[in-house]
Coordinates of C-alpha atoms and ligand atoms in Angstrom, one line a residue:
M434 CA 110.9 113.9 110.9
P435 CA 111.5 112.4 114.3
T436 CA 113.6 114.8 116.4
A437 CA 114.0 113.1 119.7
P438 CA 117.2 111.1 119.9
L439 CA 116.8 107.3 119.9
P440 CA 117.4 105.6 123.3
Q441 CA 120.7 103.9 123.8
F442 CA 121.3 100.3 122.5
P443 CA 123.7 97.7 123.9
A444 CA 127.4 98.4 123.2
D445 CA 127.7 95.3 121.0
F446 CA 124.4 95.8 119.1
R447 CA 124.8 95.0 115.4
W448 CA 123.8 97.6 112.9
G449 CA 123.3 96.3 109.5
V450 CA 121.6 96.3 106.1
S451 CA 120.4 93.4 104.0
T452 CA 120.2 92.6 100.3
S453 CA 119.8 89.4 98.3
A454 CA 121.6 88.1 95.2
Y455 CA 118.9 88.0 92.5
Q456 CA 117.5 91.3 93.6
I457 CA 120.7 93.3 93.1
E458 CA 123.5 91.4 91.3
G459 CA 122.3 91.2 87.7
A460 CA 125.1 89.7 85.5
V461 CA 123.0 86.6 85.2
G462 CA 125.2 85.2 82.4
A463 CA 128.5 86.2 83.8
D464 CA 131.3 83.8 84.7
G465 CA 129.4 80.6 84.1
R466 CA 126.4 81.3 86.4
G467 CA 123.6 78.8 85.9
A468 CA 119.9 79.6 85.6
S469 CA 117.7 79.8 88.7
I470 CA 113.9 79.5 89.1
W471 CA 113.7 83.3 89.3
D472 CA 115.3 83.7 85.8
T473 CA 112.7 81.3 84.4
F474 CA 109.8 82.9 86.3
A475 CA 110.8 86.5 85.5
H476 CA 111.1 85.7 81.8
S477 CA 107.6 84.1 81.7
P478 CA 105.1 86.6 80.4
G479 CA 102.7 88.0 82.9
R480 CA 104.5 87.0 86.1
I481 CA 106.1 90.4 87.0
A482 CA 104.1 93.6 87.5
D483 CA 106.2 95.7 85.1
G484 CA 107.4 92.9 82.9
S485 CA 111.0 93.4 84.1
T486 CA 113.6 90.7 85.1
G487 CA 116.7 90.6 87.4
D488 CA 119.0 90.3 84.3
V489 CA 120.7 93.5 85.2
A490 CA 119.0 94.6 88.5
C491 CA 121.4 97.0 90.3
D492 CA 124.4 95.5 88.4
H493 CA 125.9 95.0 91.8
Y494 CA 128.0 92.1 90.5
H495 CA 130.1 94.7 88.6
R496 CA 129.6 97.6 91.0
H497 CA 130.2 95.9 94.4
R498 CA 133.1 98.1 95.2
E499 CA 131.0 101.2 94.9
D500 CA 128.3 99.5 97.0
I501 CA 130.7 98.6 99.7
G502 CA 131.7 102.3 99.8
L503 CA 128.1 103.1 100.5
L504 CA 128.1 100.6 103.3
A505 CA 131.3 102.0 104.8
G506 CA 129.8 105.5 104.5
L507 CA 126.7 104.4 106.4
G508 CA 128.9 103.0 109.2
V509 CA 127.2 99.7 109.5
T510 CA 128.9 97.0 111.5
A511 CA 127.4 94.2 109.4
Y512 CA 126.2 93.5 105.9
R513 CA 123.8 90.7 105.1
F514 CA 124.0 89.5 101.5
S515 CA 123.0 86.2 99.9
V516 CA 125.1 83.8 97.9
A517 CA 123.6 82.8 94.6
W518 CA 123.5 79.0 94.5
P519 CA 123.6 79.0 90.7
R520 CA 126.9 80.8 90.7
V521 CA 128.5 78.2 93.0
Q522 CA 126.9 75.1 91.4
P523 CA 125.5 76.1 88.0
T524 CA 123.5 72.9 87.7
G525 CA 122.7 72.5 91.4
A526 CA 125.1 69.6 91.8
G527 CA 128.8 68.7 91.6
P528 CA 131.9 70.5 92.6
A529 CA 132.1 74.2 93.2
H530 CA 132.4 76.5 90.2
P531 CA 135.5 78.4 91.4
T532 CA 134.8 81.6 89.5
G533 CA 131.3 81.9 91.0
L534 CA 132.8 81.6 94.5
D535 CA 135.5 84.1 93.7
F536 CA 133.0 86.9 93.6
Y537 CA 131.9 86.2 97.2
D538 CA 135.4 85.7 98.3
R539 CA 136.4 89.2 97.2
L540 CA 133.2 90.6 98.6
V541 CA 133.9 89.1 102.0
D542 CA 137.5 90.4 102.0
D543 CA 136.4 93.9 101.0
L544 CA 133.8 93.9 103.8
L545 CA 136.4 92.8 106.4
A546 CA 138.8 95.5 105.1
H547 CA 136.1 98.0 106.0
E548 CA 135.5 96.4 109.4
I549 CA 132.1 95.2 108.3
D550 CA 130.9 91.7 109.5
P551 CA 130.0 89.6 106.5
V552 CA 126.6 87.9 107.2
A553 CA 126.0 85.3 104.4
T554 CA 122.5 83.9 103.6
L555 CA 122.9 80.7 101.6
Y556 CA 119.5 80.6 100.1
H557 CA 117.4 83.6 99.2
W558 CA 115.0 81.8 96.9
D559 CA 117.2 81.4 93.8
L560 CA 117.1 77.6 93.4
P561 CA 119.1 76.3 90.4
Q562 CA 116.6 75.5 87.6
P563 CA 117.9 71.9 87.1
L564 CA 116.8 71.2 90.7
E565 CA 113.4 72.6 90.1
D566 CA 113.2 70.4 87.0
A567 CA 113.8 67.4 89.4
G568 CA 111.0 68.5 91.7
G569 CA 112.3 71.6 93.5
W570 CA 111.6 71.7 97.2
L571 CA 108.9 69.2 96.8
A572 CA 111.6 66.6 96.3
R573 CA 113.4 65.3 99.3
D574 CA 116.7 65.2 97.5
T575 CA 116.8 69.0 97.3
A576 CA 117.5 69.0 101.0
A577 CA 120.6 66.9 100.6
R578 CA 121.7 69.1 97.5
F579 CA 121.4 72.2 99.7
A580 CA 123.6 70.7 102.4
A581 CA 126.2 69.8 99.7
Y582 CA 126.1 73.4 98.4
A583 CA 126.4 74.7 102.0
D584 CA 129.5 72.6 102.4
L585 CA 131.1 74.1 99.3
V586 CA 130.5 77.7 100.4
A587 CA 131.7 77.0 103.9
A588 CA 134.9 75.3 102.6
R589 CA 135.7 78.6 100.8
L590 CA 134.3 81.3 103.1
G591 CA 134.0 79.5 106.5
D592 CA 137.1 81.2 107.9
R593 CA 135.7 84.7 107.4
V594 CA 131.9 84.8 107.4
T595 CA 130.8 86.1 110.8
L596 CA 127.2 84.7 110.8
W597 CA 125.6 82.2 108.6
I598 CA 122.0 82.3 107.6
T599 CA 120.8 79.1 106.0
L600 CA 117.4 80.0 104.5
N601 CA 115.6 83.2 104.0
E602 CA 111.9 83.1 104.8
P603 CA 111.0 79.5 104.0
F604 CA 107.4 80.4 104.9
V605 CA 107.2 83.0 102.1
H606 CA 109.0 80.7 99.6
M607 CA 106.6 77.8 100.4
S608 CA 103.4 79.9 100.4
L609 CA 104.0 82.2 97.5
G610 CA 106.3 79.9 95.5
Y611 CA 104.4 76.6 96.0
G612 CA 101.1 77.5 97.5
T613 CA 99.7 80.4 95.5
G614 CA 102.1 80.8 92.6
E615 CA 102.8 84.5 92.9
H616 CA 106.6 83.8 93.2
A617 CA 108.9 81.3 91.5
P618 CA 108.5 78.5 90.8
G619 CA 104.9 79.5 90.4
R620 CA 103.1 76.3 91.7
T621 CA 99.6 76.5 93.1
L622 CA 99.3 73.6 95.5
L623 CA 97.8 75.5 98.5
F624 CA 98.1 73.2 101.5
D625 CA 99.6 70.4 99.4
A626 CA 102.7 72.6 99.4
F627 CA 103.7 71.1 102.8
P628 CA 106.6 69.0 101.4
A629 CA 108.2 72.3 100.4
A630 CA 108.1 73.3 104.0
H631 CA 109.5 70.0 105.3
H632 CA 112.3 69.7 102.8
Q633 CA 113.4 73.3 103.3
L634 CA 113.6 72.7 107.1
L635 CA 115.4 69.4 106.5
G636 CA 117.8 71.1 104.2
H637 CA 118.4 73.7 106.9
G638 CA 119.2 71.0 109.5
L639 CA 121.5 69.2 107.2
A640 CA 123.2 72.5 106.2
V641 CA 123.7 73.3 109.9
A642 CA 125.7 70.1 110.3
A643 CA 127.7 70.9 107.1
L644 CA 128.5 74.4 108.3
R645 CA 129.5 73.3 111.8
A646 CA 132.0 70.9 110.3
R647 CA 133.7 73.7 108.3
S648 CA 133.2 76.9 110.3
G649 CA 133.2 78.0 113.9
S650 CA 130.8 80.9 113.2
P651 CA 127.3 81.1 114.6
I652 CA 124.4 79.9 112.5
A653 CA 120.9 81.4 112.0
I654 CA 117.8 81.1 109.9
A655 CA 115.9 84.2 108.8
N656 CA 112.1 83.6 109.2
N657 CA 109.3 86.0 108.2
Y658 CA 107.0 86.7 111.2
S659 CA 103.7 88.5 111.4
P660 CA 101.8 89.0 114.6
V661 CA 98.2 87.9 114.1
R662 CA 95.4 90.3 115.1
T663 CA 92.0 88.5 115.4
L664 CA 89.2 90.5 113.8
G665 CA 85.8 89.6 115.1
G666 CA 84.9 88.0 118.4
T667 CA 83.5 84.6 117.5
D668 CA 85.0 81.2 118.2
A669 CA 85.3 80.7 114.5
D670 CA 87.4 83.9 114.2
R671 CA 89.7 82.7 117.0
T672 CA 90.0 79.3 115.4
A673 CA 90.9 81.0 112.1
A674 CA 93.5 83.2 113.8
A675 CA 95.1 80.2 115.5
A676 CA 95.2 78.4 112.2
Y677 CA 97.0 81.3 110.5
E678 CA 99.3 81.8 113.4
A679 CA 100.3 78.1 113.2
L680 CA 101.0 78.4 109.5
H681 CA 102.8 81.8 109.4
N682 CA 104.6 82.0 112.7
R683 CA 105.0 78.4 114.1
L684 CA 105.3 76.0 111.2
F685 CA 108.9 77.2 110.7
T686 CA 109.8 77.8 114.3
D687 CA 108.3 75.0 116.5
P688 CA 110.2 72.2 114.7
L689 CA 113.5 74.2 114.8
L690 CA 113.1 74.7 118.5
G691 CA 112.4 71.0 119.2
R692 CA 108.6 71.0 119.3
G693 CA 107.8 69.2 116.1
Y694 CA 105.1 70.5 113.7
P695 CA 102.2 72.5 115.2
D696 CA 98.9 70.6 115.2
G697 CA 97.1 70.7 111.8
T698 CA 100.1 71.9 109.8
A699 CA 101.9 68.7 108.8
G700 CA 100.4 67.4 105.6
D701 CA 101.1 64.0 104.1
P702 CA 102.7 62.0 107.0
S703 CA 104.9 60.0 104.7
V704 CA 106.9 63.2 104.0
V705 CA 108.3 63.3 107.5
R706 CA 110.6 60.4 108.0
D707 CA 112.0 59.0 111.3
G708 CA 114.9 61.1 112.4
D709 CA 114.0 64.2 110.4
L710 CA 112.7 66.2 113.3
A711 CA 116.0 65.7 115.2
V712 CA 118.0 66.9 112.2
I713 CA 115.7 70.0 111.9
A714 CA 116.1 70.8 115.7
A715 CA 119.9 71.1 115.5
P716 CA 120.9 73.8 117.9
L717 CA 120.6 77.3 116.4
D718 CA 122.8 80.2 117.6
V719 CA 120.6 83.0 116.5
L720 CA 117.0 83.3 115.3
G721 CA 116.7 85.8 112.4
V722 CA 113.5 87.7 112.4
N723 CA 112.2 89.5 109.3
Y724 CA 109.3 91.7 110.2
Y725 CA 107.2 93.9 108.0
N726 CA 103.7 94.1 109.3
P727 CA 101.0 92.4 111.4
T728 CA 98.1 90.4 109.8
G729 CA 94.4 90.8 110.4
V730 CA 92.6 87.4 110.4
R731 CA 89.0 86.3 110.7
A732 CA 86.9 83.3 109.9
P733 CA 86.7 82.3 106.2
Q734 CA 83.6 82.8 104.1
E735 CA 81.5 79.7 103.3
G736 CA 83.2 77.6 100.6
S737 CA 86.7 79.2 101.0
P738 CA 89.5 76.7 100.3
L739 CA 91.4 78.3 103.3
P740 CA 90.7 78.0 107.0
F741 CA 91.1 81.7 107.5
E742 CA 90.5 85.0 105.7
L743 CA 93.1 87.8 105.7
V744 CA 91.7 91.3 106.2
P745 CA 93.5 94.6 105.9
L746 CA 94.1 96.3 109.2
D747 CA 92.7 99.8 109.7
G748 CA 94.2 102.7 111.6
Y749 CA 97.8 102.6 110.4
P750 CA 99.7 104.7 107.8
R751 CA 100.5 102.6 104.8
T752 CA 103.6 102.1 102.6
A753 CA 103.7 102.0 98.8
F754 CA 103.2 98.3 99.1
D755 CA 100.0 99.1 101.0
W756 CA 101.5 97.4 104.1
P757 CA 100.5 99.0 107.4
V758 CA 103.3 100.8 109.2
A759 CA 103.0 99.1 112.7
P760 CA 106.1 99.3 114.9
D761 CA 103.9 98.1 117.8
G762 CA 103.7 94.8 115.8
L763 CA 107.4 94.3 116.1
H764 CA 107.3 94.9 119.9
E765 CA 104.4 92.5 120.1
L766 CA 106.1 89.9 117.9
L767 CA 109.3 89.9 120.0
G768 CA 107.2 89.5 123.1
W769 CA 105.3 86.6 121.5
L770 CA 108.5 84.8 120.6
H771 CA 109.9 85.3 124.1
R772 CA 106.8 84.1 125.8
T773 CA 106.0 81.2 123.4
Y774 CA 109.4 79.7 123.2
G775 CA 110.9 80.7 126.6
A776 CA 114.4 79.3 127.3
A777 CA 114.4 77.5 123.9
L778 CA 114.5 80.8 122.0
P779 CA 118.0 81.7 120.9
P780 CA 119.2 85.3 120.8
V781 CA 117.3 87.2 118.1
E782 CA 118.5 89.5 115.3
I783 CA 116.1 91.5 113.2
T784 CA 117.5 90.4 109.8
E785 CA 115.0 92.5 107.7
S786 CA 112.9 95.5 108.5
G787 CA 112.0 98.2 106.0
C788 CA 109.5 99.9 103.8
A789 CA 108.8 100.8 100.2
Y790 CA 107.9 104.4 99.1
D791 CA 107.7 106.0 95.7
D792 CA 110.9 107.9 96.2
V793 CA 111.8 110.3 93.4
P794 CA 114.8 112.7 93.2
D795 CA 113.8 116.4 93.5
A796 CA 115.0 119.1 91.1
D797 CA 118.4 119.2 92.8
G798 CA 118.7 115.4 92.5
R799 CA 118.2 114.8 96.2
V800 CA 115.9 112.1 97.5
H801 CA 113.9 113.1 100.5
D802 CA 112.2 110.1 102.3
P803 CA 110.9 111.3 105.7
E804 CA 108.4 108.4 105.8
R805 CA 111.3 105.9 105.8
V806 CA 113.0 107.8 108.6
A807 CA 109.8 107.7 110.7
Y808 CA 109.5 104.0 109.9
L809 CA 113.0 103.1 111.0
D810 CA 112.8 105.4 114.1
G811 CA 109.6 103.7 115.2
H812 CA 110.9 100.2 114.6
L813 CA 114.2 100.8 116.4
R814 CA 112.2 102.1 119.4
A815 CA 110.1 98.9 119.3
V816 CA 113.3 96.9 119.5
R817 CA 114.5 99.0 122.4
A818 CA 111.1 98.4 124.1
A819 CA 111.5 94.6 123.6
L820 CA 115.1 94.8 125.1
D821 CA 113.6 96.5 128.1
D822 CA 111.1 93.6 128.4
G823 CA 114.0 91.2 128.5
V824 CA 114.1 89.9 124.9
D825 CA 117.6 89.2 123.8
V826 CA 117.8 91.2 120.6
R827 CA 121.4 91.5 119.2
G828 CA 121.0 93.4 116.0
Y829 CA 118.9 95.2 113.4
F830 CA 119.3 95.0 109.6
V831 CA 117.4 97.4 107.4
W832 CA 115.9 96.0 104.2
S833 CA 117.5 97.3 102.0
L834 CA 120.7 99.1 101.2
L835 CA 119.6 99.8 97.6
D836 CA 116.4 100.1 95.7
N837 CA 116.3 96.8 93.9
W838 CA 114.2 94.3 92.0
E839 CA 111.3 93.4 94.2
W840 CA 110.3 89.9 93.0
A841 CA 106.8 89.9 91.5
E842 CA 106.7 93.7 91.8
G843 CA 109.7 94.2 89.6
F844 CA 111.2 97.6 89.9
T845 CA 108.0 99.2 91.1
K846 CA 108.8 99.1 94.8
R847 CA 111.7 101.0 96.2
F848 CA 113.0 99.8 99.6
G849 CA 116.5 101.3 99.6
L850 CA 118.3 103.7 101.8
V851 CA 120.0 104.5 98.5
H852 CA 118.0 105.5 95.4
V853 CA 119.0 103.7 92.2
D854 CA 118.3 105.1 88.7
Y855 CA 118.0 101.8 86.8
R856 CA 118.7 103.6 83.5
T857 CA 122.1 104.9 84.5
Q858 CA 122.7 102.8 87.6
S859 CA 123.6 105.9 89.5
R860 CA 123.2 105.6 93.3
T861 CA 121.9 108.5 95.4
P862 CA 121.8 108.1 99.2
K863 CA 118.3 109.2 100.4
S864 CA 117.8 111.4 103.5
S865 CA 117.1 108.2 105.4
Y866 CA 120.7 107.1 104.7
A867 CA 122.0 110.2 106.3
W868 CA 119.7 109.8 109.3
L869 CA 120.7 106.2 109.9
R870 CA 124.4 107.1 109.4
D871 CA 124.0 109.6 112.3
V872 CA 122.1 107.1 114.4
I873 CA 124.8 104.5 114.0
A874 CA 127.6 107.0 114.6
A875 CA 126.0 108.2 117.8
A876 CA 125.4 104.6 119.0
R877 CA 129.0 103.6 118.2
R878 CA 130.3 106.7 120.0
Q879 CA 128.3 105.9 123.0
S880 CA 129.5 102.3 123.1
A881 CA 133.1 103.4 122.7
R882 CA 132.8 105.4 125.9
Ligands
FCB941 C1 111.1 89.9 102.2 C2 112.2 89.3 101.3 C3 113.1 90.3 100.7 C4 112.3 91.5 100.2 C5 111.4 92.1 101.3 C6 110.6 93.3 100.9 O1 110.0 89.0 102.3 O2 113.0 88.4 102.1 O3 113.8 89.7 99.7 O4 111.5 91.2 99.1 O5 110.5 91.1 101.7

């Protein structure tokens, strides 16, 4: 366990945790919710490691009061949740379904009653199934549908949501959902998935305009970033690393910050129409950074369909997901963003950071997770180091409050500060919860001085 106290953070630094709708809510048939691509995908045999679905997940839809109690006990100043599009528009179109919005309305009020800032993500991968049937994000119309949905949510919650996040990790959604098929909707288009990138970005830009018209709150997008480590010293290795960097880190950042698509990433030119890049580059108030690990890259083998090969990085401890624990990567990444985008980079918030371990209750029912404490300690120090370098980082959200349904991994990966027994739905704060509670309390005491 780390013993040295963490260095001081700025007085207004935001301390938060993140979740997403399909991973925690369950209640998929409640109150008129429509089906999403994840309902379809999870119910397709062979897609999910343990054959599970998000039908019940953490049953948060029915237990949100208890979960808000956990947030209050942790002392966070912000909570990042996502709104399930199929609760608001069960078919992906038409007027708002009021009962679906009621849930988020109550959630937001309960958070505010506990002095917790509501940070709402509009899209964390749960596209209404009827929109997938019409082409999903490969169809340009989905961008317009997304903006219409954003308008409905903002009309109801725009007076109280503190920070909007349009999309969660469009890179991961494009690459795993449309490129390799490990995520919903399960398409395997490889580089022909580019329209799913462009239409998500266009949807983001149109949604920014819709949100601005309804709400004075700042707007962000939450991108997944992974600093690229070049393995091997040949020109071919460096070219491969640059190609991966463009795809993972720049494809969803350059156009947002007014630079258009990086060379070699824009596919079919007919997809990008006149005026689209200006819509996408609508001013952003915050860049959300989701960071888990760096990526090792080298030149591809002969005959590979990809212009790079991804290689595991040696020399780091590993999580239960087999991801390297590399806080230095977060420091490096924040420096890279700062150097690469300069004055165009808006203030940054770390909108996800966390780790999976095989946490099990001991004989007394306690869950001891010293690895997670070490992980968070290291990553918070990395943020502090980036602040010292002059990067404007405004907050840190841990993924995740609860153990939850981890997409293609089902219930096999536990990311929570709070352990969930999926049989009984009983919640047990882990030792990392107590540690973070003390860290936040100390930081808030310091800033109150
Ligand atoms: C991110 C996702 C989040 C969760 C974590 C572990 O890519 O945004 O929903 O799955 O990874």
